[in-house]
Coordinates of C-alpha atoms in Angstrom, one line a residue:
M209 CA 98.0 68.9 160.6
A210 CA 99.6 72.0 162.0
S211 CA 99.2 75.2 160.1
V212 CA 102.1 77.6 159.5
A213 CA 100.8 79.8 162.3
Q214 CA 100.6 76.9 164.6
A215 CA 104.1 75.8 163.7
D216 CA 105.3 79.2 165.0
N217 CA 103.9 78.4 168.4
R218 CA 107.0 76.5 169.4
E219 CA 109.3 79.4 168.5
F220 CA 106.9 81.8 170.3
L221 CA 107.2 79.6 173.4
V222 CA 111.0 79.8 173.3
E223 CA 110.8 83.5 172.8
K224 CA 108.5 83.8 175.8
V225 CA 111.0 81.9 177.8
L226 CA 113.8 84.2 176.6
K227 CA 111.8 87.2 177.5
N228 CA 110.9 86.0 181.0
Y229 CA 114.4 84.8 181.8
S230 CA 116.3 87.7 180.2
N231 CA 118.1 88.4 183.5
I232 CA 120.1 85.2 183.1
F233 CA 122.2 86.5 180.2
D234 CA 122.7 89.4 177.8
K235 CA 120.4 88.6 174.9
A236 CA 122.4 90.9 172.6
T237 CA 125.3 88.5 172.4
G238 CA 125.6 84.9 171.2
D239 CA 123.0 82.2 170.5
K240 CA 120.1 82.9 172.8
L241 CA 118.9 79.3 173.1
A242 CA 122.5 78.1 173.7
L243 CA 122.8 80.5 176.5
L244 CA 119.5 79.4 178.0
K245 CA 120.5 75.8 177.8
R246 CA 123.9 76.8 179.2
Q247 CA 125.7 75.2 176.3
K248 CA 127.7 78.3 176.6
V249 CA 128.0 80.7 179.5
E250 CA 129.2 84.3 179.8
R251 CA 129.8 84.2 183.5
P252 CA 130.5 81.3 185.9
V253 CA 127.5 79.1 186.9
I254 CA 127.5 77.1 190.1
F255 CA 125.0 74.2 190.4
V256 CA 124.0 72.8 193.8
G257 CA 121.9 69.6 194.2
T258 CA 119.1 70.6 196.5
A259 CA 116.9 67.5 196.3
T260 CA 115.9 66.0 199.6
C261 CA 119.0 63.9 199.8
G262 CA 121.2 66.9 199.2
V263 CA 119.3 69.0 201.8
M264 CA 119.7 66.3 204.4
A265 CA 123.5 66.3 203.6
G266 CA 123.7 70.1 204.1
A267 CA 123.0 71.5 200.6
E268 CA 121.1 74.6 201.8
Q269 CA 124.1 75.5 203.9
T270 CA 126.3 74.9 200.9
C271 CA 124.2 77.4 198.9
E272 CA 124.5 80.0 201.6
A273 CA 128.3 79.4 201.7
V274 CA 128.5 79.8 197.9
A275 CA 126.5 83.1 198.0
A276 CA 128.8 84.4 200.8
Y277 CA 131.9 83.4 198.8
L278 CA 130.7 85.1 195.7
S279 CA 129.8 88.3 197.6
K280 CA 133.1 88.3 199.6
N281 CA 135.2 88.0 196.4
R282 CA 132.9 90.2 194.3
I283 CA 132.4 87.5 191.7
D284 CA 129.6 87.8 189.2
A285 CA 128.3 84.3 189.0
E286 CA 124.9 82.5 188.8
L287 CA 123.8 80.0 191.5
V288 CA 121.4 77.4 190.3
R289 CA 119.6 74.9 192.5
V290 CA 119.1 71.6 190.6
G291 CA 117.9 68.1 191.5
C292 CA 120.2 65.2 192.3
T293 CA 122.1 63.3 189.7
G294 CA 121.5 60.1 191.5
L295 CA 124.8 59.8 193.4
C296 CA 123.2 60.4 196.8
S297 CA 126.1 58.9 198.7
D298 CA 128.3 61.8 197.6
E299 CA 125.9 64.6 198.5
P300 CA 126.0 67.5 198.7
L301 CA 127.0 67.8 195.1
L302 CA 128.4 71.0 193.6
D303 CA 129.0 71.6 189.9
V304 CA 130.9 74.6 188.4
Q305 CA 130.8 75.7 184.7
M306 CA 133.3 78.4 183.8
P307 CA 133.0 80.3 180.5
G308 CA 134.5 78.1 177.7
K309 CA 135.2 75.2 180.1
A310 CA 133.3 72.0 180.6
R311 CA 131.0 71.6 183.6
I312 CA 132.7 69.8 186.4
S313 CA 131.2 68.1 189.5
F314 CA 132.5 67.9 193.1
R315 CA 131.5 65.5 195.9
K316 CA 130.9 66.1 199.6
A317 CA 130.7 69.9 199.0
I318 CA 129.6 70.8 202.6
A319 CA 129.6 74.5 203.5
A320 CA 133.0 74.3 205.2
R321 CA 134.6 73.0 202.0
V322 CA 133.1 75.5 199.5
E323 CA 136.0 77.9 199.6
D324 CA 138.5 75.1 199.2
I325 CA 136.6 73.9 196.0
L326 CA 135.9 77.2 194.4
D327 CA 139.2 79.0 195.0
P328 CA 141.2 76.5 192.8
V329 CA 138.4 76.4 190.1
F330 CA 138.3 80.1 189.7
H331 CA 142.1 80.0 189.3
R332 CA 141.7 77.3 186.6
T333 CA 143.0 74.3 188.7
I334 CA 141.2 71.3 190.1
P335 CA 141.1 70.1 193.8
D336 CA 141.7 66.4 193.0
Q337 CA 140.4 65.1 196.2
S338 CA 136.9 66.4 195.6
V339 CA 136.3 66.0 191.9
I340 CA 133.9 63.4 190.5
G341 CA 134.2 64.1 186.8
Q342 CA 133.3 66.5 184.0
Y343 CA 130.5 66.5 181.5
R344 CA 131.0 66.0 177.8
Q345 CA 130.1 69.3 176.2
P346 CA 130.9 70.0 172.6
H347 CA 132.7 73.2 171.8
H348 CA 134.0 73.4 175.4
E349 CA 137.5 73.0 176.6
S350 CA 137.9 69.9 178.8
W351 CA 139.7 70.1 182.1
P352 CA 143.0 68.2 181.9
N353 CA 143.3 64.8 183.8
V354 CA 139.7 64.8 184.9
P355 CA 137.6 61.8 183.9
M356 CA 134.2 62.2 182.1
M357 CA 131.1 61.7 184.2
D358 CA 129.9 59.0 181.9
Q359 CA 133.1 57.1 182.7
H360 CA 132.4 57.1 186.4
P361 CA 131.5 53.5 187.5
F362 CA 128.2 54.7 188.9
F363 CA 127.1 56.2 185.6
A364 CA 128.9 54.1 183.0
R365 CA 126.3 51.3 182.8
Q366 CA 123.3 53.5 183.1
H367 CA 121.0 54.4 180.2
R368 CA 119.1 57.6 181.1
I369 CA 115.7 58.3 179.5
V370 CA 113.6 59.3 182.5
L371 CA 116.6 60.7 184.4
R372 CA 118.0 62.5 181.3
N373 CA 117.7 65.9 183.0
A374 CA 118.4 64.8 186.6
G375 CA 120.8 67.3 188.2
I376 CA 121.1 69.2 184.9
V377 CA 118.1 71.4 184.7
S378 CA 116.6 73.6 187.4
P379 CA 113.2 72.1 188.6
H380 CA 112.2 75.5 189.7
E381 CA 112.3 77.1 186.2
I382 CA 110.2 76.0 183.3
G383 CA 112.6 77.8 181.0
D384 CA 115.3 75.2 181.6
Y385 CA 113.0 72.4 180.7
I386 CA 111.7 74.1 177.5
A387 CA 115.2 75.0 176.4
H388 CA 116.2 71.3 176.7
G389 CA 113.4 70.3 174.4
G390 CA 110.6 70.2 177.0
Y391 CA 107.0 70.2 175.9
K392 CA 108.1 69.6 172.3
S393 CA 106.4 66.2 172.5
L394 CA 103.2 67.7 173.8
Y395 CA 103.2 70.2 171.0
K396 CA 103.8 67.5 168.4
T397 CA 101.1 65.3 169.9
V398 CA 98.2 67.7 170.1
L399 CA 98.8 69.3 166.7
N400 CA 99.7 66.2 164.6
Y401 CA 98.2 63.1 166.1
T402 CA 94.7 61.9 166.9
A403 CA 94.1 60.2 170.3
D404 CA 94.0 56.7 168.8
K405 CA 97.3 57.3 167.1
V406 CA 99.0 58.2 170.4
C407 CA 97.6 55.1 172.0
E408 CA 98.9 53.1 169.0
I409 CA 102.4 54.7 169.4
I410 CA 102.6 53.8 173.1
D411 CA 101.2 50.3 172.4
Q412 CA 103.9 49.8 169.7
S413 CA 106.6 51.0 172.1
E414 CA 105.7 48.1 174.4
L415 CA 106.0 50.4 177.4
R416 CA 104.8 48.5 180.5
G417 CA 103.6 50.0 183.8
R418 CA 106.6 50.8 186.1
G419 CA 104.5 50.6 189.2
G420 CA 105.2 46.9 189.7
G421 CA 102.5 45.1 187.8
G422 CA 104.0 45.6 184.4
F423 CA 100.7 45.8 182.6
P424 CA 101.1 47.1 179.0
T425 CA 100.4 50.8 179.1
G426 CA 99.1 51.1 175.6
K427 CA 96.5 48.4 176.1
K428 CA 95.2 50.2 179.3
W429 CA 95.0 53.5 177.3
W430 CA 93.1 51.7 174.5
V431 CA 90.5 50.3 176.9
T432 CA 89.7 53.8 178.4
L433 CA 89.7 55.5 175.0
G434 CA 87.2 52.9 173.7
T435 CA 84.9 53.1 176.7
G436 CA 82.0 55.5 176.1
S437 CA 81.6 58.2 178.8
D438 CA 81.0 61.9 179.1
Q439 CA 84.0 62.2 181.4
K440 CA 87.3 60.4 181.6
Y441 CA 90.2 60.8 184.1
L442 CA 94.0 60.4 184.1
V443 CA 95.5 59.7 187.5
C444 CA 99.3 59.9 188.2
N445 CA 100.1 57.7 191.1
A446 CA 102.9 59.4 193.1
D447 CA 102.1 57.6 196.3
E448 CA 105.5 56.1 196.8
S449 CA 105.3 54.4 200.2
D450 CA 107.8 51.5 199.9
P451 CA 110.5 51.7 202.6
G452 CA 113.8 52.5 200.9
A453 CA 112.2 53.6 197.6
F454 CA 112.6 57.2 196.5
M455 CA 112.5 57.1 192.7
N456 CA 109.3 59.1 192.3
R457 CA 110.5 61.7 194.7
A458 CA 113.8 62.0 192.8
I459 CA 112.0 62.4 189.4
L460 CA 109.6 65.0 190.8
E461 CA 112.3 66.9 192.6
G462 CA 114.6 66.9 189.6
D463 CA 112.4 67.2 186.5
P464 CA 108.7 67.9 187.4
H465 CA 107.8 69.3 184.0
R466 CA 108.6 65.9 182.4
V467 CA 106.0 64.3 184.5
I468 CA 103.5 67.1 183.8
E469 CA 104.1 66.7 180.0
G470 CA 103.6 62.9 180.3
V471 CA 100.3 63.5 182.2
A472 CA 99.1 65.9 179.5
I473 CA 100.0 63.5 176.6
A474 CA 98.3 60.6 178.4
A475 CA 95.2 62.7 179.1
Y476 CA 95.0 63.7 175.4
A477 CA 95.4 60.0 174.3
I478 CA 92.4 58.8 176.4
G479 CA 90.2 61.8 175.9
A480 CA 90.4 63.1 179.5
S481 CA 90.0 66.8 180.3
N482 CA 90.9 66.4 184.0
A483 CA 93.9 64.7 185.5
F484 CA 95.0 64.1 189.1
I485 CA 98.4 63.8 190.6
Y486 CA 98.1 61.8 193.8
L487 CA 101.1 62.6 196.0
R488 CA 101.8 61.5 199.5
S489 CA 101.5 64.4 202.0
D490 CA 104.9 63.9 203.7
Y491 CA 106.7 64.6 200.4
T492 CA 106.8 68.3 201.3
R493 CA 109.7 69.2 199.0
P494 CA 108.3 67.5 195.9
L495 CA 104.9 69.1 196.7
A496 CA 106.3 72.6 196.7
I497 CA 108.3 72.0 193.5
L498 CA 105.3 70.4 191.8
R499 CA 102.9 73.1 192.8
K500 CA 105.2 75.7 191.3
A501 CA 105.7 73.7 188.1
L502 CA 101.9 73.4 187.7
E503 CA 101.5 77.1 188.1
Q504 CA 104.2 77.7 185.5
A505 CA 102.7 75.3 183.0
R506 CA 99.3 77.0 183.3
E507 CA 100.9 80.4 182.9
Y508 CA 102.5 79.3 179.7
G509 CA 99.3 77.8 178.3
L510 CA 100.6 74.3 178.5
T511 CA 97.6 73.3 180.6
G512 CA 94.2 74.9 180.8
Q513 CA 92.1 75.8 177.8
N514 CA 92.8 75.4 174.1
I515 CA 96.4 74.2 174.5
F516 CA 98.5 75.3 171.5
G517 CA 95.3 76.4 169.8
S518 CA 94.4 72.7 169.3
G519 CA 91.1 72.7 171.1
F520 CA 92.5 70.4 173.8
N521 CA 91.6 71.4 177.3
L522 CA 93.2 69.9 180.4
N523 CA 93.1 70.8 184.1
I524 CA 95.7 69.0 186.3
H525 CA 94.7 68.8 190.0
L526 CA 97.1 68.0 192.8
R527 CA 95.7 65.8 195.6
L528 CA 97.5 64.7 198.8
G529 CA 97.3 61.2 200.3
A530 CA 97.7 60.4 204.0
G531 CA 100.6 58.1 203.4
A532 CA 98.8 54.8 203.6
F533 CA 100.7 52.0 201.9
V534 CA 97.5 50.4 200.6
C535 CA 96.7 53.5 198.6
G536 CA 99.4 52.6 196.2
E537 CA 96.9 50.0 194.9
E538 CA 94.9 51.8 192.2
T539 CA 91.4 51.0 193.4
A540 CA 92.3 52.1 197.0
M541 CA 93.8 55.3 195.7
I542 CA 90.7 56.0 193.6
A543 CA 88.6 55.6 196.8
S544 CA 90.9 58.0 198.6
L545 CA 90.5 60.5 195.7
E546 CA 86.8 60.3 196.0
G547 CA 87.0 61.2 199.7
R548 CA 86.4 57.7 201.0
R549 CA 88.5 55.4 203.1
G550 CA 91.3 53.9 201.0
L551 CA 90.2 50.3 200.6
P552 CA 91.0 48.1 197.6
Q553 CA 88.0 47.0 195.6
S554 CA 87.3 43.7 193.8
K555 CA 88.1 43.6 190.1
P556 CA 86.5 43.5 187.5
P557 CA 85.4 46.1 186.7
Y558 CA 88.8 47.6 186.2
P559 CA 89.4 51.3 186.6
A560 CA 90.1 51.7 182.9
E561 CA 86.4 50.9 182.4
K562 CA 84.9 52.2 185.7
G563 CA 87.2 54.1 188.0
L564 CA 87.1 57.6 189.5
F565 CA 83.5 58.7 190.2
G566 CA 82.4 55.8 188.1
H567 CA 84.0 57.0 184.9
P568 CA 86.8 55.4 182.9
T569 CA 90.2 56.1 184.5
V570 CA 93.8 55.4 183.6
V571 CA 96.1 55.1 186.5
N572 CA 99.8 55.3 185.7
N573 CA 102.7 55.9 188.1
V574 CA 105.3 58.7 187.8
E575 CA 108.0 56.7 186.0
T576 CA 105.6 55.3 183.4
L577 CA 104.4 58.8 182.5
A578 CA 107.9 60.2 182.5
N579 CA 108.8 57.8 179.7
V580 CA 105.9 59.1 177.5
P581 CA 107.5 62.4 176.2
A582 CA 110.6 60.6 175.1
I583 CA 108.6 57.9 173.2
L584 CA 106.6 60.6 171.4
E585 CA 109.8 62.5 170.6
N586 CA 111.8 59.6 169.3
G587 CA 109.3 57.0 168.2
P588 CA 108.3 53.5 169.5
S589 CA 111.1 51.6 167.7
W590 CA 113.7 53.8 169.4
F591 CA 112.2 52.8 172.8
R592 CA 112.0 49.1 171.8
S593 CA 115.6 49.1 170.9
V594 CA 116.5 49.3 174.6
G595 CA 115.9 46.4 176.9
T596 CA 115.1 42.7 176.3
R597 CA 112.6 40.9 174.1
E598 CA 109.9 40.8 176.8
S599 CA 110.8 44.0 178.7
K600 CA 111.5 47.1 176.8
G601 CA 113.2 50.3 177.9
T602 CA 114.8 51.1 181.2
K603 CA 114.0 50.9 184.8
V604 CA 114.7 53.4 187.6
F605 CA 115.8 51.9 190.9
S606 CA 116.7 53.3 194.3
V607 CA 119.8 51.5 195.7
T608 CA 120.4 51.6 199.4
G609 CA 122.6 49.7 201.7
R610 CA 126.2 49.6 202.9
T611 CA 127.6 49.9 199.4
V612 CA 130.4 52.2 198.2
H613 CA 127.9 54.2 196.0
S614 CA 124.2 54.5 196.6
G615 CA 121.3 56.6 195.2
F616 CA 119.0 56.1 192.3
I617 CA 120.0 54.7 188.9
E618 CA 118.4 54.0 185.5
I619 CA 119.5 50.9 183.8
P620 CA 118.4 49.1 180.6
M621 CA 116.1 46.1 181.1
G622 CA 118.3 43.0 181.0
T623 CA 121.0 44.3 183.3
T624 CA 121.7 41.7 186.0
L625 CA 121.5 42.3 189.8
N626 CA 125.2 41.2 190.0
E627 CA 126.2 44.0 187.6
I628 CA 124.3 46.6 189.7
V629 CA 126.0 45.5 192.9
R630 CA 129.5 44.9 191.5
D631 CA 129.8 47.6 188.8
I632 CA 127.4 50.4 189.7
T633 CA 127.4 50.4 193.5
G634 CA 131.1 49.4 193.7
G635 CA 130.4 46.5 196.2
M636 CA 130.2 46.6 199.9
Q637 CA 131.9 49.0 202.3
D638 CA 134.7 48.2 204.8
G639 CA 135.5 44.8 203.1
K640 CA 132.2 43.3 204.2
K641 CA 130.8 40.3 202.2
L642 CA 127.7 40.6 200.2
K643 CA 124.9 38.5 201.6
A644 CA 121.7 39.2 199.5
V645 CA 119.7 41.7 197.6
Q646 CA 116.2 42.6 198.7
I647 CA 114.0 43.6 195.7
G648 CA 110.4 44.5 195.4
G649 CA 109.7 46.6 198.5
P650 CA 108.2 45.3 201.7
S651 CA 106.4 42.7 199.7
G652 CA 109.5 41.7 197.9
V653 CA 112.0 38.9 198.3
C654 CA 115.6 38.5 199.3
I655 CA 117.8 37.0 196.6
P656 CA 121.1 35.4 197.8
V657 CA 124.5 35.8 196.2
Q658 CA 124.2 32.7 194.1
G659 CA 121.0 34.0 192.5
L660 CA 122.2 37.5 191.5
D661 CA 122.9 36.6 187.9
V662 CA 119.2 37.1 187.2
A663 CA 118.4 39.8 184.7
I664 CA 116.1 42.7 185.4
G665 CA 112.9 42.1 183.5
Y666 CA 109.3 41.3 184.3
E667 CA 109.4 37.7 183.0
T668 CA 112.9 36.9 184.2
L669 CA 112.2 38.1 187.7
H670 CA 108.9 36.4 187.8
E671 CA 110.6 33.1 186.9
A672 CA 112.9 33.7 189.8
E673 CA 109.9 34.3 192.1
A674 CA 111.0 37.9 192.6
P675 CA 108.7 40.9 192.0
I676 CA 110.2 43.9 190.3
G677 CA 108.0 46.1 192.5
L678 CA 108.3 49.9 192.4
G679 CA 112.1 49.7 192.1
G680 CA 113.6 49.5 195.5
L681 CA 116.9 47.6 195.9
I682 CA 118.4 47.1 199.4
I683 CA 121.9 45.6 199.3
L684 CA 122.6 43.5 202.4
D685 CA 125.9 42.6 203.8
E686 CA 127.0 39.9 206.2
G687 CA 126.0 42.0 209.2
T688 CA 122.3 41.6 208.3
C689 CA 120.0 39.3 210.3
M690 CA 117.5 37.8 207.9
V691 CA 115.1 36.9 210.7
S692 CA 115.1 40.4 212.0
L693 CA 114.7 41.8 208.5
S694 CA 111.7 39.5 207.9
R695 CA 110.2 40.7 211.1
Y696 CA 110.7 44.3 210.1
F697 CA 108.9 43.9 206.8
M698 CA 106.1 41.9 208.4
E699 CA 105.6 44.5 211.1
F700 CA 105.4 47.2 208.4
L701 CA 102.8 45.2 206.4
R702 CA 100.7 44.4 209.4
K703 CA 100.5 48.1 210.3
E704 CA 99.7 49.0 206.7
S705 CA 97.0 46.4 206.2
C706 CA 93.7 48.1 205.6
G707 CA 91.9 45.4 207.6
K708 CA 89.2 44.8 205.0
C709 CA 89.9 41.1 204.5
I710 CA 90.6 38.6 207.3
P711 CA 93.5 36.7 205.7
C712 CA 95.7 39.8 205.5
R713 CA 94.5 41.4 208.7
E714 CA 94.8 38.4 211.0
G715 CA 97.4 36.4 209.0
T716 CA 100.1 39.1 209.1
S717 CA 99.5 39.6 212.8
R718 CA 100.0 35.9 213.4
M719 CA 103.1 35.8 211.3
L720 CA 104.5 38.8 213.2
Q721 CA 103.7 37.1 216.5
I722 CA 105.6 34.0 215.5
L723 CA 108.6 36.0 214.4
D724 CA 108.5 37.9 217.7
E725 CA 108.7 34.6 219.5
V726 CA 111.7 33.5 217.4
T727 CA 113.7 36.7 218.1
R728 CA 112.8 37.0 221.8
R729 CA 114.5 35.2 224.7
P730 CA 112.0 34.1 227.4
R731 CA 113.0 34.3 231.0
A732 CA 112.4 30.6 231.7
E733 CA 112.1 28.1 228.9
G734 CA 111.6 24.4 228.8
S735 CA 111.8 21.9 226.0
H736 CA 108.2 22.4 225.0
E737 CA 108.7 26.2 224.4
T738 CA 111.5 25.3 222.0
L739 CA 109.2 22.9 220.2
E740 CA 106.4 25.5 220.1
R741 CA 108.8 28.0 218.4
F742 CA 109.8 25.3 215.8
K743 CA 106.1 24.5 215.2
G744 CA 105.6 28.3 214.7
V745 CA 108.1 28.4 211.9
V746 CA 106.6 25.4 210.2
E747 CA 103.2 27.1 210.5
L748 CA 104.7 30.2 208.9
E749 CA 104.9 28.5 205.5
S750 CA 101.4 27.1 205.5
L751 CA 99.9 30.3 206.9
A752 CA 101.7 32.3 204.2
E753 CA 100.1 30.1 201.5
V754 CA 96.6 30.8 202.9
I755 CA 97.3 34.6 203.0
R756 CA 98.6 34.5 199.5
D757 CA 95.7 32.6 198.1
T758 CA 92.8 34.3 199.8
S759 CA 93.7 38.0 200.3
L760 CA 91.8 40.6 198.3
C761 CA 94.6 42.8 196.9
G762 CA 98.2 42.6 196.0
L763 CA 99.3 43.9 199.4
G764 CA 97.9 40.8 201.2
Q765 CA 98.8 38.4 198.4
N766 CA 102.4 39.4 198.5
A767 CA 102.8 40.0 202.2
P768 CA 104.3 36.6 203.0
N769 CA 107.1 37.0 200.3
P770 CA 109.9 38.4 202.5
V771 CA 109.4 35.6 205.1
L772 CA 109.1 32.8 202.6
S773 CA 112.2 33.9 200.6
S774 CA 114.2 34.2 203.8
L775 CA 113.1 30.7 204.9
K776 CA 114.0 29.3 201.5
W777 CA 117.5 30.7 201.3
F778 CA 118.5 31.4 205.0
R779 CA 116.7 28.6 206.9
D780 CA 119.8 28.0 209.0
E781 CA 119.5 31.4 210.5
F782 CA 116.0 30.7 211.6
E783 CA 117.2 27.3 213.1
E784 CA 119.9 29.1 215.0
H785 CA 117.4 31.5 216.5
I786 CA 115.0 28.7 217.4
F787 CA 117.4 26.1 218.9
D788 CA 120.6 27.8 219.7
R789 CA 119.0 31.1 220.7
R790 CA 121.7 32.9 218.8
C791 CA 121.8 35.6 216.2
R792 CA 125.0 35.3 214.3
A793 CA 124.8 38.9 213.1
G794 CA 124.2 40.2 216.7
V795 CA 121.2 42.2 215.6
C796 CA 118.5 40.6 217.7
H797 CA 119.1 42.3 221.1
D798 CA 117.1 39.8 223.0
L799 CA 119.4 37.0 221.9
R800 CA 122.7 38.7 222.7
T801 CA 124.8 37.2 225.5
Y802 CA 126.8 40.0 227.2
S803 CA 130.0 39.5 229.1
I804 CA 132.5 41.8 230.8
D805 CA 136.3 41.6 230.0
P806 CA 137.9 41.7 233.5
M807 CA 141.1 43.0 232.0
A808 CA 139.4 46.1 230.6
C809 CA 136.9 46.7 233.3
T810 CA 137.8 49.6 235.7
G811 CA 135.0 49.0 238.2
C812 CA 133.4 52.4 237.5
N813 CA 130.0 51.1 238.4
V814 CA 128.2 52.9 235.5
C815 CA 127.0 49.7 234.0
Q816 CA 125.8 48.4 237.3
K817 CA 123.7 51.5 237.9
K818 CA 122.2 51.3 234.4
C819 CA 121.2 47.6 234.6
P820 CA 117.4 47.5 235.2
E821 CA 117.6 43.8 236.3
S822 CA 120.5 44.0 238.8
A823 CA 122.3 41.5 236.7
I824 CA 125.7 43.1 237.1
I825 CA 127.7 42.6 240.4
G826 CA 131.0 43.9 241.5
S827 CA 132.7 46.2 243.9
P828 CA 133.9 49.7 243.0
K829 CA 137.3 49.8 241.2
L830 CA 137.2 46.0 240.8
P831 CA 136.1 44.0 237.7
H832 CA 132.4 43.4 237.4
F833 CA 130.5 40.4 236.2
I834 CA 127.2 39.7 234.5
I835 CA 124.8 37.1 235.9
E836 CA 123.5 35.6 232.6
A837 CA 120.4 34.1 234.2
R838 CA 119.2 37.6 235.1
C839 CA 120.3 39.4 231.9
T840 CA 117.5 40.3 229.5
G841 CA 119.9 41.5 226.7
C842 CA 118.6 45.1 226.8
G843 CA 122.2 46.4 226.0
L844 CA 122.1 49.4 228.3
C845 CA 125.4 48.2 229.9
F846 CA 127.1 47.9 226.5
E847 CA 125.9 51.4 225.5
S848 CA 127.0 53.0 228.7
C849 CA 130.5 51.5 229.0
K850 CA 133.2 54.0 228.1
F851 CA 136.1 51.5 228.3
N852 CA 134.9 48.9 225.7
A853 CA 135.0 46.4 228.5
I854 CA 131.5 44.9 227.6
F855 CA 131.1 42.7 224.6
Y856 CA 128.4 40.4 223.3
K857 CA 128.1 37.3 221.1

């Protein structure tokens, strides 16, 4: 149990933060901790979301414009760079907190609009066209006629555990995280619990791995703790390589110390003195943030030797992966960490018994570890109270597609896909009809509209033959070609196959070849070519079963999923491509039939000059025509026409 002297360590830590961050406020007035947490402010604070999504939308230019505005108007205010709240479609986001007033958030705050937003706010009025909402803050005066952020449709159905600090705290300052209760769980753990007690708490919480497999986290920890070895390792898998998935990146960019705290608690629970964070090398922004956070944690004695005077030692090492999709699989990632080629290995033995350098190793992903501090803080029953009977807690998803709102969300297990699409994302843009939802990453499936009442959960999605995956959701509208989408995922999986086993290496290549034939229009085609294409589609299903049954790792076993689900629910589109040589969505360029509207054509000759096949004829200043037999469907004429005279079907 903690002694009185040890109990003072927490207060000492806060005091150290106050000392190091004394420039933020005048310590002589008010509650120091409240000032550090910005529950109260003595001067205006402007928050700008500078995660990758915000930077791509112009957030750095927004910061420059804010600094210029404050300098020009001689306003003493603080500019804080934070992560993204999740509403990426409205980036760049800018929040303002005035003394005594609630924090208020604005959308699309590009540099050119900074003055139009800040001028009214500093005069205590709100530019209605830009406001998203205001935060609930006790003891603060609310802005009149401004909705609360938790009433916004995008946030109303969310339940934030992992993303609790997203867009709230600065990822660049450890003081923000500590002031909001950070490292409290680590302190509580190493001074009050034995390693087996921590494993028991996690086991009782029924936390399951959020990397896709859903294996019980506590059971994995128990195995490693109970395996005798002079060295054990904890590995945080941040190799997020699914197309359209960016949850790990968002967590690391917005709240890196939560992940570090989760790593430290997990390492303590399994008896590891060394931990590794395996991050993909092209995540340059999360890399810089994480490096700084690790330096700060070591400076404050939260990693290193004799943490909190408990005798617990931990070194956290950062390792970069080359971006190979297969290294998301734990045995391939361990091989990469060892300096070998990232190839999956046969199991058993499992890494929990024999992993990195032959020692017992626990591999958990970013989201799994980010849940750990909250469980230790609030207890396992608190975590179990959220979710369903089989799947406890929440799940973070990245939501992309042509929806009204997109970004990353955290919803309770049991929420249906229909609720996510209809209520959280706001449905499709421009009045388009919803067609399907792709879930589970490149090895996932497409679920049609009639199947969207399925609830998020490991068992429920398994029954629907849909993997939960890492957490990528792609919302598809009627303008999506399911054949082209299947081909895209198959091309990705073929490129990312490690090549170790023949079924995956050769099978994915053959499936891609068949899909190429389906989406390509040959120059000359007889009836036997049509029959060959049809036989190819029939072969897809039997080939997929062989790949699924005989591949070595999960990548190969799940590689056929996108094609099989598309064939199951959208077979008519495949038949149109095969027999009618038509793509109803107009996405497959080789199957487009181009025509020229003689009433709109001015005879400018631009399209005729661009055509590589001399398929366009006509005299200058007179309507032109396309010889369909020569046209290859390249689309150069369509792109070059300035008079909208060329159309396709």
